[in-house]
Coordinates of C-alpha atoms in Angstrom, one line a residue:
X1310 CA 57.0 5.4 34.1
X1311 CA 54.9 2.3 34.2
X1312 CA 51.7 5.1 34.3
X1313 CA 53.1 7.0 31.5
X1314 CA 53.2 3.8 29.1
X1315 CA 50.3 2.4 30.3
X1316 CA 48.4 5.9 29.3
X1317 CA 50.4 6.1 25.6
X1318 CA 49.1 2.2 24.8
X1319 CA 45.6 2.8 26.0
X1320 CA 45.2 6.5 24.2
X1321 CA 47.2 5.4 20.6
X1322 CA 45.5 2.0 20.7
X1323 CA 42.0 4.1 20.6
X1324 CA 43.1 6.1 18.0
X1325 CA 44.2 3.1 15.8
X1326 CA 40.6 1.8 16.1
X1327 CA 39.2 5.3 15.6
X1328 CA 41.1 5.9 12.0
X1329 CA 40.3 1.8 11.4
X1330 CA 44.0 1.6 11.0
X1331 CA 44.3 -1.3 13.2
X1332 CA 42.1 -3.5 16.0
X1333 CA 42.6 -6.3 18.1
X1334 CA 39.7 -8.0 18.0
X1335 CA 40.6 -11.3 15.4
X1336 CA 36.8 -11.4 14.8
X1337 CA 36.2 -7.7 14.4
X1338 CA 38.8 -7.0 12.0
X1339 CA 37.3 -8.4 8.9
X1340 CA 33.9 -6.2 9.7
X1341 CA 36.0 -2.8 10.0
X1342 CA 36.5 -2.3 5.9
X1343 CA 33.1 -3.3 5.9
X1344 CA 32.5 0.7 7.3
X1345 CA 34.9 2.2 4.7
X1346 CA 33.2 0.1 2.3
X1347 CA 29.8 2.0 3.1
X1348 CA 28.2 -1.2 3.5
X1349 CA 27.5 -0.5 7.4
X1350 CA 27.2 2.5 9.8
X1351 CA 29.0 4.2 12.5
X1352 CA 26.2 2.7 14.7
X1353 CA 26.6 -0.5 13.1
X1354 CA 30.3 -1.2 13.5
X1355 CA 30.1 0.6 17.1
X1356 CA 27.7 -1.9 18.1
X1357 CA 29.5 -5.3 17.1
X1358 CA 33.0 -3.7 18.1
X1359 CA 31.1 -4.1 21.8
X1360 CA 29.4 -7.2 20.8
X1361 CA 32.5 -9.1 20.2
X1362 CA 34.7 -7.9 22.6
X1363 CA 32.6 -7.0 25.9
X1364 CA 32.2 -10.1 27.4
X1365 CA 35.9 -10.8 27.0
X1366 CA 36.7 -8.1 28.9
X1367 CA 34.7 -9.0 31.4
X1368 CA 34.7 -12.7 31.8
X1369 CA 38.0 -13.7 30.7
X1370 CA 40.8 -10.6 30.6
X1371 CA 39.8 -9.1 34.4
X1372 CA 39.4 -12.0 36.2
X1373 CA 43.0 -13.4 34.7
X1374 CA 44.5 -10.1 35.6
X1375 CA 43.4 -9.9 39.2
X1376 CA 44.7 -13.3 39.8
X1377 CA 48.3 -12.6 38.3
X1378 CA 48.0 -9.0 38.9
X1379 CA 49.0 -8.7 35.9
X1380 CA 47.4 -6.8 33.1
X1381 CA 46.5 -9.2 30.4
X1382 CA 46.8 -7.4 27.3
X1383 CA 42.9 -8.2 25.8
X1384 CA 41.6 -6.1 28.9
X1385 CA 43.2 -3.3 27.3
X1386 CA 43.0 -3.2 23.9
X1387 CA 39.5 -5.0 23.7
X1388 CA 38.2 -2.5 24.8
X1389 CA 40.2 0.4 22.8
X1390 CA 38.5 -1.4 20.1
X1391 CA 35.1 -0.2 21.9
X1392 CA 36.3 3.3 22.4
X1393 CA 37.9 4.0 19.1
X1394 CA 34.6 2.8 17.3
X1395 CA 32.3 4.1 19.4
X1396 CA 33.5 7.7 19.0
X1397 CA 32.9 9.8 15.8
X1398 CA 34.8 9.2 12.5
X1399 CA 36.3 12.8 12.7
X1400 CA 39.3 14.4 14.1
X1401 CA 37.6 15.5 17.2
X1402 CA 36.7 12.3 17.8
X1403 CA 40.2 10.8 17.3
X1404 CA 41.3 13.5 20.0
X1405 CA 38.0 12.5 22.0
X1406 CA 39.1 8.0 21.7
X1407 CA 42.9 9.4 22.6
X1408 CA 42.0 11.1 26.1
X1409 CA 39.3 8.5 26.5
X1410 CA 41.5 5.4 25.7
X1411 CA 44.4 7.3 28.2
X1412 CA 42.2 7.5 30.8
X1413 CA 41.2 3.9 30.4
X1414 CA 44.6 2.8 30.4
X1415 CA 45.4 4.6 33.6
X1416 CA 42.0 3.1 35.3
X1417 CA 42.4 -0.3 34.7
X1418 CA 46.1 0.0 36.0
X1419 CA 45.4 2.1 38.8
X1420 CA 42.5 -0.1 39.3
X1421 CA 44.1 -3.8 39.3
X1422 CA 46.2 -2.1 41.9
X1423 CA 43.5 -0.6 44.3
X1424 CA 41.6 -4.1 44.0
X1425 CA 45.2 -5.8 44.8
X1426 CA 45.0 -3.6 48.0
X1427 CA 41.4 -4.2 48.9
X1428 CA 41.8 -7.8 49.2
X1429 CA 45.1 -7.3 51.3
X1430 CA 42.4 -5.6 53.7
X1431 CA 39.9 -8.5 54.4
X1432 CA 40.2 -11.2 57.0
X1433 CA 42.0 -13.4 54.5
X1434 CA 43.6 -12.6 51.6
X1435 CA 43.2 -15.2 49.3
X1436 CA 45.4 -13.4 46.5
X1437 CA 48.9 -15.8 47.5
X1438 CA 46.1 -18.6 46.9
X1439 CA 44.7 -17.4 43.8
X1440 CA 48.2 -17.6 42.3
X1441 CA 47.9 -21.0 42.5
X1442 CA 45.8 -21.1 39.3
X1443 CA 48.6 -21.1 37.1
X1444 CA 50.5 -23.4 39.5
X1445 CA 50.5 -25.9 36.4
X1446 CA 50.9 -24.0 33.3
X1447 CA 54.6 -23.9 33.3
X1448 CA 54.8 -27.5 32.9
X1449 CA 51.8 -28.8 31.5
X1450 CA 52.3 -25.9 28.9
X1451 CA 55.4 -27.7 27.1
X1452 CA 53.2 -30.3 25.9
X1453 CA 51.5 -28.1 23.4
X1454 CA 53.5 -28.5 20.3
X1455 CA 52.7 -32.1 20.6
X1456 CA 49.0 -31.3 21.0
X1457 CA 49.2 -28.8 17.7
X1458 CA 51.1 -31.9 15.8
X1459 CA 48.4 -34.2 16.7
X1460 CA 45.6 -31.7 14.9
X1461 CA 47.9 -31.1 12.6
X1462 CA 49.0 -34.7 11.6
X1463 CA 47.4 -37.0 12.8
X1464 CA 47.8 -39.0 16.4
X1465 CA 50.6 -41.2 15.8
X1466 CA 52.8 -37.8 14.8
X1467 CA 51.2 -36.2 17.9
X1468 CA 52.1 -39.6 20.5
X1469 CA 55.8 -39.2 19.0
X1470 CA 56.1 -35.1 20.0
X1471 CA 54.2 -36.2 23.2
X1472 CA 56.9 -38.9 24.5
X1473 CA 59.7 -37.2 22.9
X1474 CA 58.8 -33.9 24.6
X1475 CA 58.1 -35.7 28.1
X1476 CA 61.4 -37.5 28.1
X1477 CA 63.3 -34.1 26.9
X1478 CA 61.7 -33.0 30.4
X1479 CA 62.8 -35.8 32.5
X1480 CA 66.5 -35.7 31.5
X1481 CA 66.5 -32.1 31.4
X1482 CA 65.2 -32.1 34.8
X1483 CA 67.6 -35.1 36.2
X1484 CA 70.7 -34.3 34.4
X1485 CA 71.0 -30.8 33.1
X1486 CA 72.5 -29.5 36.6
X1487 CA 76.3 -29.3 36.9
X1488 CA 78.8 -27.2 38.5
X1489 CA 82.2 -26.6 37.0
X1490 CA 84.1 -25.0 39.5
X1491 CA 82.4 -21.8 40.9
X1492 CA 80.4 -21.6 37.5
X1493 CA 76.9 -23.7 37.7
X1494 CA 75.1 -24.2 34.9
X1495 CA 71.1 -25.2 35.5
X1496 CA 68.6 -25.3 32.6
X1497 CA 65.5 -25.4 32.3
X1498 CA 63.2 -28.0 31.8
X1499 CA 59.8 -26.5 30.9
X1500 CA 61.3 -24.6 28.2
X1501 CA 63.9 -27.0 27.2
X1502 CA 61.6 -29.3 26.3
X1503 CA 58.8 -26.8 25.0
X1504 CA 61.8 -26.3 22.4
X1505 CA 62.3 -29.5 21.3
X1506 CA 58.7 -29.9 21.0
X1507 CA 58.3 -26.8 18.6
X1508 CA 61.5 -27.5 17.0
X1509 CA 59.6 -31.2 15.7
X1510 CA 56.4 -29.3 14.8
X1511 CA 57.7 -27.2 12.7
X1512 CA 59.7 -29.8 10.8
X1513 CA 56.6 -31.9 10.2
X1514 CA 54.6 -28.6 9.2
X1515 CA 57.5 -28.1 6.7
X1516 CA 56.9 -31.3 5.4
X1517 CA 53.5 -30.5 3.6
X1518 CA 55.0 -28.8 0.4
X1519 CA 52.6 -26.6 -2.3
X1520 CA 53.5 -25.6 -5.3
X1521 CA 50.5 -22.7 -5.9
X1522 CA 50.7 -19.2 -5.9
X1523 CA 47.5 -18.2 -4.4
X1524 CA 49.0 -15.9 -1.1
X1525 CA 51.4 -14.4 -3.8
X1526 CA 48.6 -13.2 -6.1
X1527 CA 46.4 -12.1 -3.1
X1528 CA 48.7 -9.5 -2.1
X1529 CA 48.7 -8.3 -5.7
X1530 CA 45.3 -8.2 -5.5
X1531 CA 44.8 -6.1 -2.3
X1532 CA 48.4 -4.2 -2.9
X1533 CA 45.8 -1.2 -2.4
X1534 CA 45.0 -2.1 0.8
X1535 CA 48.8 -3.2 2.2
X1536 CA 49.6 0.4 0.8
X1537 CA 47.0 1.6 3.8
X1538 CA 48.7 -0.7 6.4
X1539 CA 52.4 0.2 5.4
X1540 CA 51.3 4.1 5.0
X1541 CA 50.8 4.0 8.4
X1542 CA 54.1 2.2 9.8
X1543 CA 55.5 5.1 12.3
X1544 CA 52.2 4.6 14.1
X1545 CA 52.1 1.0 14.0
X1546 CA 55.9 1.2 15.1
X1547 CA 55.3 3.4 17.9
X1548 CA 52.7 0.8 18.7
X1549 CA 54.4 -1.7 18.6
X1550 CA 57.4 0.2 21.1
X1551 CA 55.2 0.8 24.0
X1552 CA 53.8 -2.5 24.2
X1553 CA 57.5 -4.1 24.7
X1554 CA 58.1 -1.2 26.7
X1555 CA 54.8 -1.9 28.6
X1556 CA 56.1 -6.1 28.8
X1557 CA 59.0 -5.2 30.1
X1558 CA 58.1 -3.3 33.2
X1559 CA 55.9 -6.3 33.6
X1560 CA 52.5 -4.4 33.6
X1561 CA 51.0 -6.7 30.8
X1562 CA 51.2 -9.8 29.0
X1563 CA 50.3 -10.7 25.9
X1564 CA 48.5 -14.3 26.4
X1565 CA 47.5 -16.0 30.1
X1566 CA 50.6 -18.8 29.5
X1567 CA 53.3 -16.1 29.8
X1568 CA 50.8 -13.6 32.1
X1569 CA 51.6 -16.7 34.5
X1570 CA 54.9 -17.5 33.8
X1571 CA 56.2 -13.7 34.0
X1572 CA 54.1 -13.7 37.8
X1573 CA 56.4 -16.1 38.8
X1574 CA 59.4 -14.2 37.3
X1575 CA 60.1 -16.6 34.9
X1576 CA 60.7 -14.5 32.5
X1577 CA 62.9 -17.0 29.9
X1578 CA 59.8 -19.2 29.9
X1579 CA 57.3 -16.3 29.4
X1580 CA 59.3 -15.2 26.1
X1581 CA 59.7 -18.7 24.8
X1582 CA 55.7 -19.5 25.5
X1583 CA 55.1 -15.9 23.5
X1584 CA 57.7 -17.0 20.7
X1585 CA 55.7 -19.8 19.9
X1586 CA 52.2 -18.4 20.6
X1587 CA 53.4 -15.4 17.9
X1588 CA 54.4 -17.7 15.5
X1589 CA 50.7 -19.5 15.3
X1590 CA 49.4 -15.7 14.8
X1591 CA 51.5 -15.3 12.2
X1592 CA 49.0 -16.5 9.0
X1593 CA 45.9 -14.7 10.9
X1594 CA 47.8 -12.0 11.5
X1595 CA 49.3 -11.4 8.0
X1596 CA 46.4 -12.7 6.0
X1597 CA 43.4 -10.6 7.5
X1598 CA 46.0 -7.7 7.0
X1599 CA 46.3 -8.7 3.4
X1600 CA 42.5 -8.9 2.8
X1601 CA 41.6 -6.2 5.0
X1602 CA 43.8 -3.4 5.3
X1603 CA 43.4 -3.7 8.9
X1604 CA 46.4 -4.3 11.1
X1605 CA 46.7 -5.3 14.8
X1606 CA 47.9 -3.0 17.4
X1607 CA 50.4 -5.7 18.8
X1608 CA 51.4 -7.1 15.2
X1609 CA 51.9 -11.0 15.6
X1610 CA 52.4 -10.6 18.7
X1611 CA 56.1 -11.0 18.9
X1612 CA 56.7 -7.9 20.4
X1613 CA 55.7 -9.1 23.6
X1614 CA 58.8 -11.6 23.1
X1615 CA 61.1 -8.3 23.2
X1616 CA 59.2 -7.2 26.2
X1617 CA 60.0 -10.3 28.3
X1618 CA 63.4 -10.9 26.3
X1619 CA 64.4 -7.3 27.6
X1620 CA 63.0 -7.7 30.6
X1621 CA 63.8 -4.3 33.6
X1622 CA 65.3 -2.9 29.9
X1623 CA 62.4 -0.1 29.0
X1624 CA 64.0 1.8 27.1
X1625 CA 65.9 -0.5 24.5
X1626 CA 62.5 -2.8 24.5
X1627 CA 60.9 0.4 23.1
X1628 CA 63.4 0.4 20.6
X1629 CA 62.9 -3.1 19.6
X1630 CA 59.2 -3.2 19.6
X1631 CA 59.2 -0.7 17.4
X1632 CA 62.0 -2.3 14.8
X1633 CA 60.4 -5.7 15.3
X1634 CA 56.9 -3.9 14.2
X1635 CA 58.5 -2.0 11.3
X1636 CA 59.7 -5.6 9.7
X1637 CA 56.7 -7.3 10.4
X1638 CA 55.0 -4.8 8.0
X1639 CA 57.9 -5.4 5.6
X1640 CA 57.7 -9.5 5.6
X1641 CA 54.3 -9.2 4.6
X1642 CA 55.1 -10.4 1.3
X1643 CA 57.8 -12.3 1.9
X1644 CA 55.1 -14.7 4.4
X1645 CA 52.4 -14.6 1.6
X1646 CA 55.2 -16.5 -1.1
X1647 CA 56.7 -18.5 1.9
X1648 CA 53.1 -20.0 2.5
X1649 CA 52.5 -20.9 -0.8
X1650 CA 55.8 -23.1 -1.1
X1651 CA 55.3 -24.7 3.2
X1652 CA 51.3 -24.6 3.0
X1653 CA 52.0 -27.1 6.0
X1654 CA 53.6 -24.1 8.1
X1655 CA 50.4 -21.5 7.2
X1656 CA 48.1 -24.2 8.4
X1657 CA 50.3 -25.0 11.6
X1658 CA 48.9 -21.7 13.2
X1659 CA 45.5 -22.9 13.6
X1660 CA 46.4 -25.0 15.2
X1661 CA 48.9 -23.7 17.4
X1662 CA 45.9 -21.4 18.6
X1663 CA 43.6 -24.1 19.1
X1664 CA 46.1 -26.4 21.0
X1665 CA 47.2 -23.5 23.3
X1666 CA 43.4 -22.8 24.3
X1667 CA 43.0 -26.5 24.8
X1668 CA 45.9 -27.0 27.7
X1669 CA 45.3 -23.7 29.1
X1670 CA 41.6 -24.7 29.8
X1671 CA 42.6 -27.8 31.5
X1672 CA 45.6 -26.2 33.4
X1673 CA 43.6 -23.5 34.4
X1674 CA 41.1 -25.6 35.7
X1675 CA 43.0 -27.8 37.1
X1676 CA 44.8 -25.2 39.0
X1677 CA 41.8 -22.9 39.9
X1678 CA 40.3 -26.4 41.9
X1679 CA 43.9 -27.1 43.9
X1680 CA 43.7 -23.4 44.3
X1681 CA 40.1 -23.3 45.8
X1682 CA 40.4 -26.3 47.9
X1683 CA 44.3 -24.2 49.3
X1684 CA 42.2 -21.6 50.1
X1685 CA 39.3 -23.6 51.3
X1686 CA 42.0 -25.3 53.8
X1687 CA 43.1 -21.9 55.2
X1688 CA 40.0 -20.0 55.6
X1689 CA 37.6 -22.5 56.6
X1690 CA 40.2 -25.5 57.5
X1691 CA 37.4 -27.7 55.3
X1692 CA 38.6 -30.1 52.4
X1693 CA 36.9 -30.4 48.9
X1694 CA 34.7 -27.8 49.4
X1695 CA 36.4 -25.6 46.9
X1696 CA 36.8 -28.2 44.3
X1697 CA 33.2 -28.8 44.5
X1698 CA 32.9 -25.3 44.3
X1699 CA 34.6 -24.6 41.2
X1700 CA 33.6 -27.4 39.5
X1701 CA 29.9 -26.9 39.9
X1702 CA 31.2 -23.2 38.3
X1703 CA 32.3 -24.9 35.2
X1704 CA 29.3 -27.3 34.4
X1705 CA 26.7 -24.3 35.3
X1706 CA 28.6 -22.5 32.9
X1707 CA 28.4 -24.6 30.0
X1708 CA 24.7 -25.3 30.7
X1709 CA 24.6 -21.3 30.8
X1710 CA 22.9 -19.0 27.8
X1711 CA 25.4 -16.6 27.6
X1712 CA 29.0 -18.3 29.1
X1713 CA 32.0 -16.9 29.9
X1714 CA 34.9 -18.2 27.5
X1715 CA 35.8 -21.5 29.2
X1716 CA 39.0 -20.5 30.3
X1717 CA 38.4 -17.6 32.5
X1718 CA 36.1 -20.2 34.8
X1719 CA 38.1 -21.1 36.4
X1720 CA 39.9 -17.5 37.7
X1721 CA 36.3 -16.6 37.8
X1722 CA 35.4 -19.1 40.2
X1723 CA 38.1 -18.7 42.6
X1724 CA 37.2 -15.1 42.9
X1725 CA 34.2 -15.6 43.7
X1726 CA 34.8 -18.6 46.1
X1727 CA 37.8 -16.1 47.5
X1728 CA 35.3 -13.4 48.3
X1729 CA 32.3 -16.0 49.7
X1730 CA 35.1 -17.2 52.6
X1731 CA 35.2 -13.5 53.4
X1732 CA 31.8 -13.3 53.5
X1733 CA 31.4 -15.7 56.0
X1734 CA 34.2 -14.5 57.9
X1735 CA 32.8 -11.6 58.2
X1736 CA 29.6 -12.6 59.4
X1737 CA 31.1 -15.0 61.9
X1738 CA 30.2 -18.2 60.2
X1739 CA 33.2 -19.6 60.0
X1740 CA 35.0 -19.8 63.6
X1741 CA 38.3 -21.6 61.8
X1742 CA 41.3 -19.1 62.8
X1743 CA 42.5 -17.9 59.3
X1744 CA 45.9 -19.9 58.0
X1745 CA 48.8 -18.4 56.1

């Protein structure tokens, strides 16, 4: 089955960024009606379709699949947006991005897999090691609401989330673990406390009121564009299906927080982590719709929350994805009055996003040099040689001309340092007898 989805998402994906109906590209989607508009060519919007999404692809969505194994969603439909644009504006070429984008989607399945396999075939299999990346996301990941609050309002605001979320955790973790009779109730303490720290960034965000009506009368004045979106709904709903559908048989994620979390097979955290990652989309989302007529083939995102929410459930997260797509497209203008009344709210999903990147770059790093120096330990029984390693990664990188996104570095670099202790394995450098 999991071929079958992965196939429908890769091939109606393609097609969506063939008709210019939607993309997933935040940056590209403003440049699409730019095409309809006759302002650029085929060629043209082709070219920065690969532009802005290519190195992506390749520097940040494959290297955090390979170490979750896990598809992360942008490896997919990143590069849709390539294939839809870069085949011609007619109905052959729809039918041409459809098989392409298919045949895609089965490759880079089918592919994660075989490279899963190859590394189980060397000397040492540094893929149990490589997990270690995200060894600290689950818990250094409840701290972001408090980080978005400090952007947001200021540090004092964003100290009081911080210390409030913290001790949430500690009494969560010390106390929330009883047994009453042969019924045991544990909960959890990364997402307990993630909770409470949304829960107080939304009510400071609702504090900022407005009194304007500048979202209502934008969607009066692009109602023409909306009409494109919404005339479009059964795709965008079918859309919206298979990637819950996909979520839920666990062969892609919508973010690296809950890629992470769902490897580990915690799959309430995962859902919680994309509920609050969906809501920061929300404004984007909703307001490049508004402007553009462009939608995204994953809406706000919150039909990855189905996914995990319905987790092993396929069919009924098909369902789901598909209703939860269908009144996105509905709320459009419900948001656009909402966000004129709680301004605060709209500009709370900035910085959502930008908080989010911020811990996952440190976690990540963090975890890819405990991870490096693991497998460091087991292949070559030698300390601090794969922090060393993946540090001097990350400061060549920023000194770089063209660098990866700062968050795939770390992956990146314990690939790499992965595939070097092979190397010398191989060539009978290293005489340490292989650990683990």
């Amino acid at each position: 089955m999991k071929y079958i989805v992965i196939i429908f998402i890769g091939a109606l994906a393609s097609i969506l960024a063939n008709r210019g109906i939607a993309v997933f590209n935040d940056g590209f989607r403003p440049i699409v009606p730019q095409y309809f508009d006759g302002r650029i060519g085929r060629k043209e919007l082709a070219t920065m379709s690969f532009a802005v999404s290519f190195g992506l692809v390749i520097g940040f969505g494959i290297p955090t699949s390979i170490a979750a194994s896990i598809i992360l969603i942008h490896c997919l439909l990143l590069t849709t947006d390539i294939i839809g644009t870069w085949c011609p504006d007619s109905k052959m070429g729809m039918v041409i991005s459809g098989v392409v984008g298919g045949l895609y989607g089965l490759g880079i399945l089918v592919g994660l897999e075989v490279v899963v396999k190859l590394f189980g075939m060397l000397p040492y299999n540094f893929l149990s090691d490589l997990g270690g990346v995200s060894t600290y996301v689950t818990v250094a990941f409840a701290v972001f609401p408090a980080v978005a609050v400090g952007y947001q309002h200021g540090f004092k605001k964003g100290s009081l989330t911080a210390c409030i979320t913290v001790l949430a955790y500690f009494l969560i973790k010390k106390f929330a673990s009883f047994s009453m009779g042969d019924f045991s109730v544990s909960l959890n303490a990364e997402g307990m406390s993630m909770l409470v720290g949304t829960v107080m960034m939304l009510v400071f965000a609702a504090q900022v009121k407005g009194e304007g009506n500048a979202n209502e009368a934008l969607t009066e004045v692009f109602s023409e564009k909306l009409a494109r979106i919404r005339k479009n709904w059964f795709l965008l709903a079918i859309m919206g299906g298979l990637v819950a559908c996909g979520t839920s048989l666990a062969i892609i994620a919508g973010d690296p927080t809950s890629l992470a979390l769902l490897a580990e097979g915690a799959y309430s955290d995962a859902a919680l982590a994309a509920f609050a990652r969906a809501i920061g989309f929300v404004p984007l989302v909703f307001t490049t719709a508004i402007v553009t007529g462009v939608y995204a083939p994953a809406g706000c995102t919150f039909v990855f929350v189905v996914g995990l929410a319905l987790h092993g459930n396929p069919i009924v997260a098909l369902i789901a994805g598909a209703v939860v797509m269908i009144v996105e497209l509905l709320l459009i203008n419900v948001f656009a009055k909402g966000m004129d009344k709680f301004p605060g709210v709209k500009e709370m999903g900035e910085h959502i996003r930008t908080s989010m990147n911020k811990v996952i770059e440190v976690t990540l790093l963090v975890g890819a040099v405990a991870a490096a120096e693991k497998m460091a330990a087991n292949a070559a029984g030698v300390s601090g040689i794969g922090a060393l390693f993946v540090i001097a990664c990350l400061l060549l990188n920023r000194q770089s001309k063209k660098p990866i996104v700062e968050m795939a570095v770390g992956p990146v670099a314990c690939i790499i340092f992965g595939v070097l202790l092979n190397i010398l394995l191989i060539v009978g450098l290293i005489a340490v007898p292989v650990a683990g």
